[in-house]
Amino acid sequence: MRIVLHVWRQAGPKAPGGLVDYAADDLSPDMSFLEMLDVVNEELIAKGEEPIAFDSDCREGICGTCSLVINGVAHGGQRGTTACQLHMRHFKDGQTITIEPWRARGFPVLRDLVTDRGAFDRIIQAGGFVSVNTGGAPDANSLPIAKVASDRSMDAAACIGCGACVAACKNASAMLFVAAKVSHLALLPQGRVERTERVLNMVRQMDSEGFGNCTVTGSCEAVCPKEISLDFIARLNREYGLALLKGAKLHKEPA
Ligand code: SF4
Ligand code: FES
């Protein structure tokens, strides 16, 4: 199959960027989207031109690095699918495809299709962990957890931190990501010990990184490759409100 590409090229963070046209011929419909970009890059290298910079790692839909906006949709619009798991058979022979990087203040463009998503790392560092005594693994049943809670926690833990939720949101809100991270820990007994300070710290960090507020458009849920539910944002708001109330109570206690 043959594809015409409009690809965002930008030499560096401060360089002006623009869409550049490329033609890709003799593609197999069974190629992944990233394999198609590899083919284009091999041709560019053979011609002595600069290859297109893009992020990828696992290419199995689990690491969250393949951050591409394809024809205006984060990850390309196939439900529950990362860009690396998208295949060329999803497109028509002769189709024109536009590829851009995530667009958000919190994810500045480094080069071409590569953005700096360190903001998500800093949000995790602000509170996305549990403090436990290390040592031997505890007996499997020593800490009973209700099935419904463990299932819900696993649903939230499926978030791969890709940032598509931010890229899709008109406010560049990171609420779905933070909601997933806060929820997957708060739902389990091990995560409840630091639950109050965790949600406050992660939300504070999220705001300081320049992400916008959630106005519940649902665009994040629609593009999320792990189909993280919007319900988790309601849970985050409850966790946050509860933490503020607890904080207010603690503040008044000494008096
Ligand atoms: S919530 Fe979904 S879209 Fe957002 S970072 Fe996690 S996996 Fe990616
Ligand atoms: S490269 Fe790892 S999720 Fe796409």
PDB file of C-alpha atoms and ligand atoms in Angstrom:
ATOM      1  CA  MET A   1       0.000   0.000   0.000  1.00  0.00           C
ATOM      2  CA  ARG A   2       0.966   3.646  -0.491  1.00  0.00           C
ATOM      3  CA  ILE A   3       0.610   6.401   2.086  1.00  0.00           C
ATOM      4  CA  VAL A   4       1.251  10.139   1.987  1.00  0.00           C
ATOM      5  CA  LEU A   5       2.501  11.550   5.277  1.00  0.00           C
ATOM      6  CA  HIS A   6       2.389  15.075   6.687  1.00  0.00           C
ATOM      7  CA  VAL A   7       4.868  14.902   9.563  1.00  0.00           C
ATOM      8  CA  TRP A   8       5.643  17.595  12.138  1.00  0.00           C
ATOM      9  CA  ARG A   9       9.353  18.387  11.890  1.00  0.00           C
ATOM     10  CA  GLN A  10      11.035  20.600  14.474  1.00  0.00           C
ATOM     11  CA  ALA A  11      14.815  20.688  14.921  1.00  0.00           C
ATOM     12  CA  GLY A  12      14.730  21.590  18.626  1.00  0.00           C
ATOM     13  CA  PRO A  13      12.604  22.949  21.491  1.00  0.00           C
ATOM     14  CA  LYS A  14      12.960  26.573  20.384  1.00  0.00           C
ATOM     15  CA  ALA A  15      13.160  25.983  16.611  1.00  0.00           C
ATOM     16  CA  PRO A  16      10.122  26.784  14.473  1.00  0.00           C
ATOM     17  CA  GLY A  17       8.265  23.639  13.370  1.00  0.00           C
ATOM     18  CA  GLY A  18       6.122  22.729  10.401  1.00  0.00           C
ATOM     19  CA  LEU A  19       4.514  19.862   8.509  1.00  0.00           C
ATOM     20  CA  VAL A  20       6.714  18.164   5.880  1.00  0.00           C
ATOM     21  CA  ASP A  21       5.354  15.792   3.212  1.00  0.00           C
ATOM     22  CA  TYR A  22       6.711  12.291   2.609  1.00  0.00           C
ATOM     23  CA  ALA A  23       5.475   9.451   0.403  1.00  0.00           C
ATOM     24  CA  ALA A  24       5.769   5.878   1.697  1.00  0.00           C
ATOM     25  CA  ASP A  25       5.421   3.133  -0.948  1.00  0.00           C
ATOM     26  CA  ASP A  26       5.296  -0.675  -0.875  1.00  0.00           C
ATOM     27  CA  LEU A  27       4.018  -0.842   2.695  1.00  0.00           C
ATOM     28  CA  SER A  28       2.518  -4.023   4.082  1.00  0.00           C
ATOM     29  CA  PRO A  29      -0.934  -3.630   5.686  1.00  0.00           C
ATOM     30  CA  ASP A  30       0.406  -5.886   8.448  1.00  0.00           C
ATOM     31  CA  MET A  31       3.108  -3.414   9.436  1.00  0.00           C
ATOM     32  CA  SER A  32       2.633  -1.549  12.665  1.00  0.00           C
ATOM     33  CA  PHE A  33       2.459   2.234  12.474  1.00  0.00           C
ATOM     34  CA  LEU A  34       5.936   2.523  13.986  1.00  0.00           C
ATOM     35  CA  GLU A  35       7.355  -0.035  11.535  1.00  0.00           C
ATOM     36  CA  MET A  36       5.993   2.180   8.756  1.00  0.00           C
ATOM     37  CA  LEU A  37       7.887   5.124  10.296  1.00  0.00           C
ATOM     38  CA  ASP A  38      11.013   2.932  10.501  1.00  0.00           C
ATOM     39  CA  VAL A  39      10.725   2.296   6.741  1.00  0.00           C
ATOM     40  CA  VAL A  40      10.353   6.019   6.038  1.00  0.00           C
ATOM     41  CA  ASN A  41      13.369   6.736   8.259  1.00  0.00           C
ATOM     42  CA  GLU A  42      15.532   4.120   6.516  1.00  0.00           C
ATOM     43  CA  GLU A  43      14.793   5.838   3.211  1.00  0.00           C
ATOM     44  CA  LEU A  44      15.585   9.262   4.684  1.00  0.00           C
ATOM     45  CA  ILE A  45      18.894   7.969   6.085  1.00  0.00           C
ATOM     46  CA  ALA A  46      19.763   6.366   2.712  1.00  0.00           C
ATOM     47  CA  LYS A  47      19.184   9.762   1.077  1.00  0.00           C
ATOM     48  CA  GLY A  48      21.408  11.460   3.676  1.00  0.00           C
ATOM     49  CA  GLU A  49      18.460  13.263   5.302  1.00  0.00           C
ATOM     50  CA  GLU A  50      17.657  13.588   8.990  1.00  0.00           C
ATOM     51  CA  PRO A  51      15.324  10.778  10.174  1.00  0.00           C
ATOM     52  CA  ILE A  52      12.049  11.637  11.904  1.00  0.00           C
ATOM     53  CA  ALA A  53      12.514  11.597  15.687  1.00  0.00           C
ATOM     54  CA  PHE A  54       9.769   9.723  17.546  1.00  0.00           C
ATOM     55  CA  ASP A  55       9.552   7.896  20.871  1.00  0.00           C
ATOM     56  CA  SER A  56       9.021   4.170  21.301  1.00  0.00           C
ATOM     57  CA  ASP A  57      10.213   1.421  23.580  1.00  0.00           C
ATOM     58  CA  CYS A  58       8.194  -1.756  24.171  1.00  0.00           C
ATOM     59  CA  ARG A  59       6.111  -1.602  20.960  1.00  0.00           C
ATOM     60  CA  GLU A  60       3.688  -3.886  22.816  1.00  0.00           C
ATOM     61  CA  GLY A  61       1.303  -1.322  24.278  1.00  0.00           C
ATOM     62  CA  ILE A  62       2.701  -1.422  27.801  1.00  0.00           C
ATOM     63  CA  CYS A  63       5.341   1.309  28.248  1.00  0.00           C
ATOM     64  CA  GLY A  64       3.406   4.402  27.151  1.00  0.00           C
ATOM     65  CA  THR A  65       6.203   6.100  25.202  1.00  0.00           C
ATOM     66  CA  CYS A  66       4.726   6.068  21.662  1.00  0.00           C
ATOM     67  CA  SER A  67       3.152   9.497  21.863  1.00  0.00           C
ATOM     68  CA  LEU A  68       1.765  10.392  18.430  1.00  0.00           C
ATOM     69  CA  VAL A  69      -1.263  12.394  17.370  1.00  0.00           C
ATOM     70  CA  ILE A  70      -2.413  10.675  14.171  1.00  0.00           C
ATOM     71  CA  ASN A  71      -4.915  12.517  11.983  1.00  0.00           C
ATOM     72  CA  GLY A  72      -5.768  14.719  14.951  1.00  0.00           C
ATOM     73  CA  VAL A  73      -6.407  11.874  17.406  1.00  0.00           C
ATOM     74  CA  ALA A  74      -4.004  10.799  20.158  1.00  0.00           C
ATOM     75  CA  HIS A  75      -2.837   7.228  19.366  1.00  0.00           C
ATOM     76  CA  GLY A  76      -4.792   7.254  16.086  1.00  0.00           C
ATOM     77  CA  GLY A  77      -8.364   6.556  17.073  1.00  0.00           C
ATOM     78  CA  GLN A  78      -8.557   2.774  17.377  1.00  0.00           C
ATOM     79  CA  ARG A  79     -10.292   2.152  20.706  1.00  0.00           C
ATOM     80  CA  GLY A  80      -8.026   0.876  23.491  1.00  0.00           C
ATOM     81  CA  THR A  81      -4.939   0.871  21.252  1.00  0.00           C
ATOM     82  CA  THR A  82      -1.561   2.581  21.527  1.00  0.00           C
ATOM     83  CA  ALA A  83       0.127   4.005  18.409  1.00  0.00           C
ATOM     84  CA  CYS A  84       2.621   1.117  18.440  1.00  0.00           C
ATOM     85  CA  GLN A  85      -0.223  -1.421  18.290  1.00  0.00           C
ATOM     86  CA  LEU A  86      -1.980   0.349  15.441  1.00  0.00           C
ATOM     87  CA  HIS A  87      -1.502  -1.395  12.089  1.00  0.00           C
ATOM     88  CA  MET A  88      -1.438  -0.022   8.569  1.00  0.00           C
ATOM     89  CA  ARG A  89      -4.529  -2.078   7.659  1.00  0.00           C
ATOM     90  CA  HIS A  90      -6.398   0.480   9.795  1.00  0.00           C
ATOM     91  CA  PHE A  91      -5.758   2.979   6.960  1.00  0.00           C
ATOM     92  CA  LYS A  92      -6.798   3.066   3.282  1.00  0.00           C
ATOM     93  CA  ASP A  93      -4.405   2.617   0.375  1.00  0.00           C
ATOM     94  CA  GLY A  94      -3.421   6.082  -0.854  1.00  0.00           C
ATOM     95  CA  GLN A  95      -4.608   7.802   2.331  1.00  0.00           C
ATOM     96  CA  THR A  96      -2.954  10.958   3.652  1.00  0.00           C
ATOM     97  CA  ILE A  97      -1.912  10.732   7.303  1.00  0.00           C
ATOM     98  CA  THR A  98      -0.913  13.691   9.467  1.00  0.00           C
ATOM     99  CA  ILE A  99       1.406  12.930  12.408  1.00  0.00           C
ATOM    100  CA  GLU A 100       2.015  15.460  15.175  1.00  0.00           C
ATOM    101  CA  PRO A 101       3.472  15.378  18.689  1.00  0.00           C
ATOM    102  CA  TRP A 102       1.405  15.751  21.886  1.00  0.00           C
ATOM    103  CA  ARG A 103       0.433  19.421  22.181  1.00  0.00           C
ATOM    104  CA  ALA A 104       0.368  20.668  25.769  1.00  0.00           C
ATOM    105  CA  ARG A 105       2.256  23.218  27.872  1.00  0.00           C
ATOM    106  CA  GLY A 106       3.209  20.424  30.275  1.00  0.00           C
ATOM    107  CA  PHE A 107       4.741  18.370  27.429  1.00  0.00           C
ATOM    108  CA  PRO A 108       7.130  20.692  25.521  1.00  0.00           C
ATOM    109  CA  VAL A 109       8.350  19.446  22.132  1.00  0.00           C
ATOM    110  CA  LEU A 110      12.018  18.384  22.205  1.00  0.00           C
ATOM    111  CA  ARG A 111      12.364  17.403  18.550  1.00  0.00           C
ATOM    112  CA  ASP A 112       9.927  16.413  15.764  1.00  0.00           C
ATOM    113  CA  LEU A 113       7.428  14.043  17.435  1.00  0.00           C
ATOM    114  CA  VAL A 114       9.291  13.713  20.753  1.00  0.00           C
ATOM    115  CA  THR A 115       7.982  15.598  23.783  1.00  0.00           C
ATOM    116  CA  ASP A 116       9.353  15.939  27.303  1.00  0.00           C
ATOM    117  CA  ARG A 117       6.919  14.058  29.546  1.00  0.00           C
ATOM    118  CA  GLY A 118       9.054  14.456  32.668  1.00  0.00           C
ATOM    119  CA  ALA A 119       6.108  16.279  34.259  1.00  0.00           C
ATOM    120  CA  PHE A 120       4.388  12.907  34.751  1.00  0.00           C
ATOM    121  CA  ASP A 121       7.508  11.532  36.466  1.00  0.00           C
ATOM    122  CA  ARG A 122       7.540  14.504  38.820  1.00  0.00           C
ATOM    123  CA  ILE A 123       3.843  13.965  39.655  1.00  0.00           C
ATOM    124  CA  ILE A 124       4.622  10.330  40.514  1.00  0.00           C
ATOM    125  CA  GLN A 125       7.636  11.419  42.578  1.00  0.00           C
ATOM    126  CA  ALA A 126       5.361  13.813  44.492  1.00  0.00           C
ATOM    127  CA  GLY A 127       3.384  10.935  45.954  1.00  0.00           C
ATOM    128  CA  GLY A 128       2.769   7.946  43.717  1.00  0.00           C
ATOM    129  CA  PHE A 129       4.326   5.342  45.990  1.00  0.00           C
ATOM    130  CA  VAL A 130       3.692   3.487  49.253  1.00  0.00           C
ATOM    131  CA  SER A 131       6.162   3.331  52.147  1.00  0.00           C
ATOM    132  CA  VAL A 132       6.590  -0.239  53.374  1.00  0.00           C
ATOM    133  CA  ASN A 133       9.099  -2.132  55.457  1.00  0.00           C
ATOM    134  CA  THR A 134      11.159  -4.196  53.090  1.00  0.00           C
ATOM    135  CA  GLY A 135      11.946  -7.826  53.845  1.00  0.00           C
ATOM    136  CA  GLY A 136      10.526 -11.189  52.933  1.00  0.00           C
ATOM    137  CA  ALA A 137       7.332 -11.331  50.910  1.00  0.00           C
ATOM    138  CA  PRO A 138       4.318 -11.512  53.272  1.00  0.00           C
ATOM    139  CA  ASP A 139       2.042 -14.557  53.139  1.00  0.00           C
ATOM    140  CA  ALA A 140      -0.421 -14.240  50.288  1.00  0.00           C
ATOM    141  CA  ASN A 141      -3.508 -14.160  52.504  1.00  0.00           C
ATOM    142  CA  SER A 142      -2.130 -12.169  55.446  1.00  0.00           C
ATOM    143  CA  LEU A 143      -3.791  -8.973  54.191  1.00  0.00           C
ATOM    144  CA  PRO A 144      -7.291  -9.772  52.949  1.00  0.00           C
ATOM    145  CA  ILE A 145      -8.479  -7.437  50.180  1.00  0.00           C
ATOM    146  CA  ALA A 146     -12.021  -7.524  48.839  1.00  0.00           C
ATOM    147  CA  LYS A 147     -12.201  -8.772  45.239  1.00  0.00           C
ATOM    148  CA  VAL A 148     -14.138  -5.685  44.146  1.00  0.00           C
ATOM    149  CA  ALA A 149     -11.402  -3.413  45.562  1.00  0.00           C
ATOM    150  CA  SER A 150      -8.524  -5.361  43.995  1.00  0.00           C
ATOM    151  CA  ASP A 151     -10.310  -5.452  40.612  1.00  0.00           C
ATOM    152  CA  ARG A 152     -10.951  -1.695  40.729  1.00  0.00           C
ATOM    153  CA  SER A 153      -7.380  -1.029  41.770  1.00  0.00           C
ATOM    154  CA  MET A 154      -6.096  -3.149  38.884  1.00  0.00           C
ATOM    155  CA  ASP A 155      -8.323  -1.202  36.471  1.00  0.00           C
ATOM    156  CA  ALA A 156      -6.630   2.017  37.616  1.00  0.00           C
ATOM    157  CA  ALA A 157      -3.150   0.452  37.649  1.00  0.00           C
ATOM    158  CA  ALA A 158      -3.520  -0.311  33.935  1.00  0.00           C
ATOM    159  CA  CYS A 159      -2.603   3.345  33.206  1.00  0.00           C
ATOM    160  CA  ILE A 160       0.704   3.349  31.290  1.00  0.00           C
ATOM    161  CA  GLY A 161       1.385   7.069  31.734  1.00  0.00           C
ATOM    162  CA  CYS A 162       1.349   7.770  28.003  1.00  0.00           C
ATOM    163  CA  GLY A 163      -0.153  11.262  28.245  1.00  0.00           C
ATOM    164  CA  ALA A 164      -2.788  10.782  25.532  1.00  0.00           C
ATOM    165  CA  CYS A 165      -5.420  12.004  27.998  1.00  0.00           C
ATOM    166  CA  VAL A 166      -3.582  15.340  28.219  1.00  0.00           C
ATOM    167  CA  ALA A 167      -3.061  15.539  24.446  1.00  0.00           C
ATOM    168  CA  ALA A 168      -6.765  14.965  23.779  1.00  0.00           C
ATOM    169  CA  CYS A 169      -8.071  17.438  26.356  1.00  0.00           C
ATOM    170  CA  LYS A 170      -8.856  20.994  25.259  1.00  0.00           C
ATOM    171  CA  ASN A 171      -7.637  22.112  28.709  1.00  0.00           C
ATOM    172  CA  ALA A 172      -4.541  19.844  28.594  1.00  0.00           C
ATOM    173  CA  SER A 173      -5.756  18.394  31.882  1.00  0.00           C
ATOM    174  CA  ALA A 174      -3.818  15.533  33.471  1.00  0.00           C
ATOM    175  CA  MET A 175      -6.725  14.579  35.755  1.00  0.00           C
ATOM    176  CA  LEU A 176      -7.317  11.105  34.276  1.00  0.00           C
ATOM    177  CA  PHE A 177      -3.664  10.145  34.743  1.00  0.00           C
ATOM    178  CA  VAL A 178      -3.505  11.516  38.309  1.00  0.00           C
ATOM    179  CA  ALA A 179      -6.892   9.967  39.109  1.00  0.00           C
ATOM    180  CA  ALA A 180      -5.665   6.543  37.987  1.00  0.00           C
ATOM    181  CA  LYS A 181      -2.456   6.792  40.017  1.00  0.00           C
ATOM    182  CA  VAL A 182      -4.162   8.124  43.163  1.00  0.00           C
ATOM    183  CA  SER A 183      -6.963   5.548  42.927  1.00  0.00           C
ATOM    184  CA  HIS A 184      -4.913   2.447  42.369  1.00  0.00           C
ATOM    185  CA  LEU A 185      -3.074   3.064  45.635  1.00  0.00           C
ATOM    186  CA  ALA A 186      -5.957   4.486  47.686  1.00  0.00           C
ATOM    187  CA  LEU A 187      -8.142   1.465  46.919  1.00  0.00           C
ATOM    188  CA  LEU A 188      -5.726  -0.922  48.641  1.00  0.00           C
ATOM    189  CA  PRO A 189      -4.998  -1.079  52.394  1.00  0.00           C
ATOM    190  CA  GLN A 190      -1.255  -0.663  51.782  1.00  0.00           C
ATOM    191  CA  GLY A 191      -1.891   2.670  50.049  1.00  0.00           C
ATOM    192  CA  ARG A 192      -4.276   4.109  52.618  1.00  0.00           C
ATOM    193  CA  VAL A 193      -1.578   5.058  55.156  1.00  0.00           C
ATOM    194  CA  GLU A 194      -0.300   7.980  53.051  1.00  0.00           C
ATOM    195  CA  ARG A 195      -3.508   8.569  51.150  1.00  0.00           C
ATOM    196  CA  THR A 196      -4.155  12.115  52.443  1.00  0.00           C
ATOM    197  CA  GLU A 197      -0.754  13.610  51.741  1.00  0.00           C
ATOM    198  CA  ARG A 198      -0.421  11.659  48.482  1.00  0.00           C
ATOM    199  CA  VAL A 199      -3.469  13.181  46.799  1.00  0.00           C
ATOM    200  CA  LEU A 200      -2.621  16.697  47.988  1.00  0.00           C
ATOM    201  CA  ASN A 201       0.995  16.430  46.813  1.00  0.00           C
ATOM    202  CA  MET A 202       0.166  14.903  43.444  1.00  0.00           C
ATOM    203  CA  VAL A 203      -2.551  17.455  42.670  1.00  0.00           C
ATOM    204  CA  ARG A 204      -0.269  20.307  43.789  1.00  0.00           C
ATOM    205  CA  GLN A 205       2.481  19.009  41.467  1.00  0.00           C
ATOM    206  CA  MET A 206      -0.009  18.528  38.609  1.00  0.00           C
ATOM    207  CA  ASP A 207      -1.108  22.169  38.919  1.00  0.00           C
ATOM    208  CA  SER A 208       2.476  23.453  39.108  1.00  0.00           C
ATOM    209  CA  GLU A 209       3.388  21.631  35.871  1.00  0.00           C
ATOM    210  CA  GLY A 210       0.909  23.742  33.894  1.00  0.00           C
ATOM    211  CA  PHE A 211      -1.805  21.169  33.229  1.00  0.00           C
ATOM    212  CA  GLY A 212      -5.327  22.589  32.979  1.00  0.00           C
ATOM    213  CA  ASN A 213      -8.495  21.780  34.862  1.00  0.00           C
ATOM    214  CA  CYS A 214     -10.964  19.034  34.011  1.00  0.00           C
ATOM    215  CA  THR A 215     -14.252  20.187  32.523  1.00  0.00           C
ATOM    216  CA  VAL A 216     -15.526  16.616  32.054  1.00  0.00           C
ATOM    217  CA  THR A 217     -15.615  16.536  28.256  1.00  0.00           C
ATOM    218  CA  GLY A 218     -14.650  12.840  28.295  1.00  0.00           C
ATOM    219  CA  SER A 219     -12.080  13.268  25.519  1.00  0.00           C
ATOM    220  CA  CYS A 220      -9.421  11.694  27.770  1.00  0.00           C
ATOM    221  CA  GLU A 221     -11.421   8.504  28.311  1.00  0.00           C
ATOM    222  CA  ALA A 222     -12.161   8.274  24.566  1.00  0.00           C
ATOM    223  CA  VAL A 223      -8.460   8.122  23.582  1.00  0.00           C
ATOM    224  CA  CYS A 224      -7.034   6.293  26.605  1.00  0.00           C
ATOM    225  CA  PRO A 225      -5.374   3.112  25.291  1.00  0.00           C
ATOM    226  CA  LYS A 226      -6.072   1.403  28.619  1.00  0.00           C
ATOM    227  CA  GLU A 227      -9.698   2.612  28.707  1.00  0.00           C
ATOM    228  CA  ILE A 228      -9.307   4.213  32.132  1.00  0.00           C
ATOM    229  CA  SER A 229     -12.804   5.287  33.158  1.00  0.00           C
ATOM    230  CA  LEU A 230     -13.830   8.887  33.780  1.00  0.00           C
ATOM    231  CA  ASP A 231     -15.277   7.564  37.078  1.00  0.00           C
ATOM    232  CA  PHE A 232     -11.752   7.666  38.482  1.00  0.00           C
ATOM    233  CA  ILE A 233     -11.771  11.468  38.148  1.00  0.00           C
ATOM    234  CA  ALA A 234     -14.858  11.554  40.397  1.00  0.00           C
ATOM    235  CA  ARG A 235     -12.924   9.316  42.828  1.00  0.00           C
ATOM    236  CA  LEU A 236      -9.914  11.691  42.677  1.00  0.00           C
ATOM    237  CA  ASN A 237     -12.173  14.644  43.471  1.00  0.00           C
ATOM    238  CA  ARG A 238     -13.587  12.761  46.473  1.00  0.00           C
ATOM    239  CA  GLU A 239     -10.090  11.795  47.666  1.00  0.00           C
ATOM    240  CA  TYR A 240      -8.949  15.411  47.290  1.00  0.00           C
ATOM    241  CA  GLY A 241     -11.991  16.861  49.067  1.00  0.00           C
ATOM    242  CA  LEU A 242     -11.599  14.369  51.908  1.00  0.00           C
ATOM    243  CA  ALA A 243      -7.909  15.188  52.231  1.00  0.00           C
ATOM    244  CA  LEU A 244      -8.668  18.908  52.417  1.00  0.00           C
ATOM    245  CA  LEU A 245     -11.280  18.283  55.110  1.00  0.00           C
ATOM    246  CA  LYS A 246      -8.877  16.113  57.085  1.00  0.00           C
ATOM    247  CA  GLY A 247      -6.188  18.748  56.678  1.00  0.00           C
ATOM    248  CA  ALA A 248      -8.542  21.452  57.909  1.00  0.00           C
ATOM    249  CA  LYS A 249      -9.451  19.336  60.946  1.00  0.00           C
ATOM    250  CA  LEU A 250      -5.793  18.652  61.781  1.00  0.00           C
ATOM    251  CA  HIS A 251      -5.012  22.332  61.414  1.00  0.00           C
ATOM    252  CA  LYS A 252      -7.649  23.222  64.011  1.00  0.00           C
ATOM    253  CA  GLU A 253      -6.760  20.471  66.490  1.00  0.00           C
ATOM    254  CA  PRO A 254      -4.073  22.285  68.519  1.00  0.00           C
ATOM    255  CA  ALA A 255      -6.525  25.082  69.415  1.00  0.00           C
TER     256      ALA A 255
HETATM  257  S1  SF4 B   1      -5.019   7.636  31.837  1.00  0.00           S
HETATM  258 FE1  SF4 B   1      -4.891   6.525  29.849  1.00  0.00          FE
HETATM  259  S2  SF4 B   1      -4.347   8.150  28.391  1.00  0.00           S
HETATM  260 FE2  SF4 B   1      -3.868   8.958  30.405  1.00  0.00          FE
HETATM  261  S3  SF4 B   1      -1.723   8.464  30.808  1.00  0.00           S
HETATM  262 FE3  SF4 B   1      -2.941   6.760  31.663  1.00  0.00          FE
HETATM  263  S4  SF4 B   1      -3.055   5.258  29.999  1.00  0.00           S
HETATM  264 FE4  SF4 B   1      -2.411   7.175  29.024  1.00  0.00          FE
HETATM  265  S1  FES B   2       6.022   1.727  22.480  1.00  0.00           S
HETATM  266 FE1  FES B   2       5.430   1.033  24.473  1.00  0.00          FE
HETATM  267  S2  FES B   2       3.294   1.457  24.538  1.00  0.00           S
HETATM  268 FE2  FES B   2       3.844   1.957  22.497  1.00  0.00          FE
END
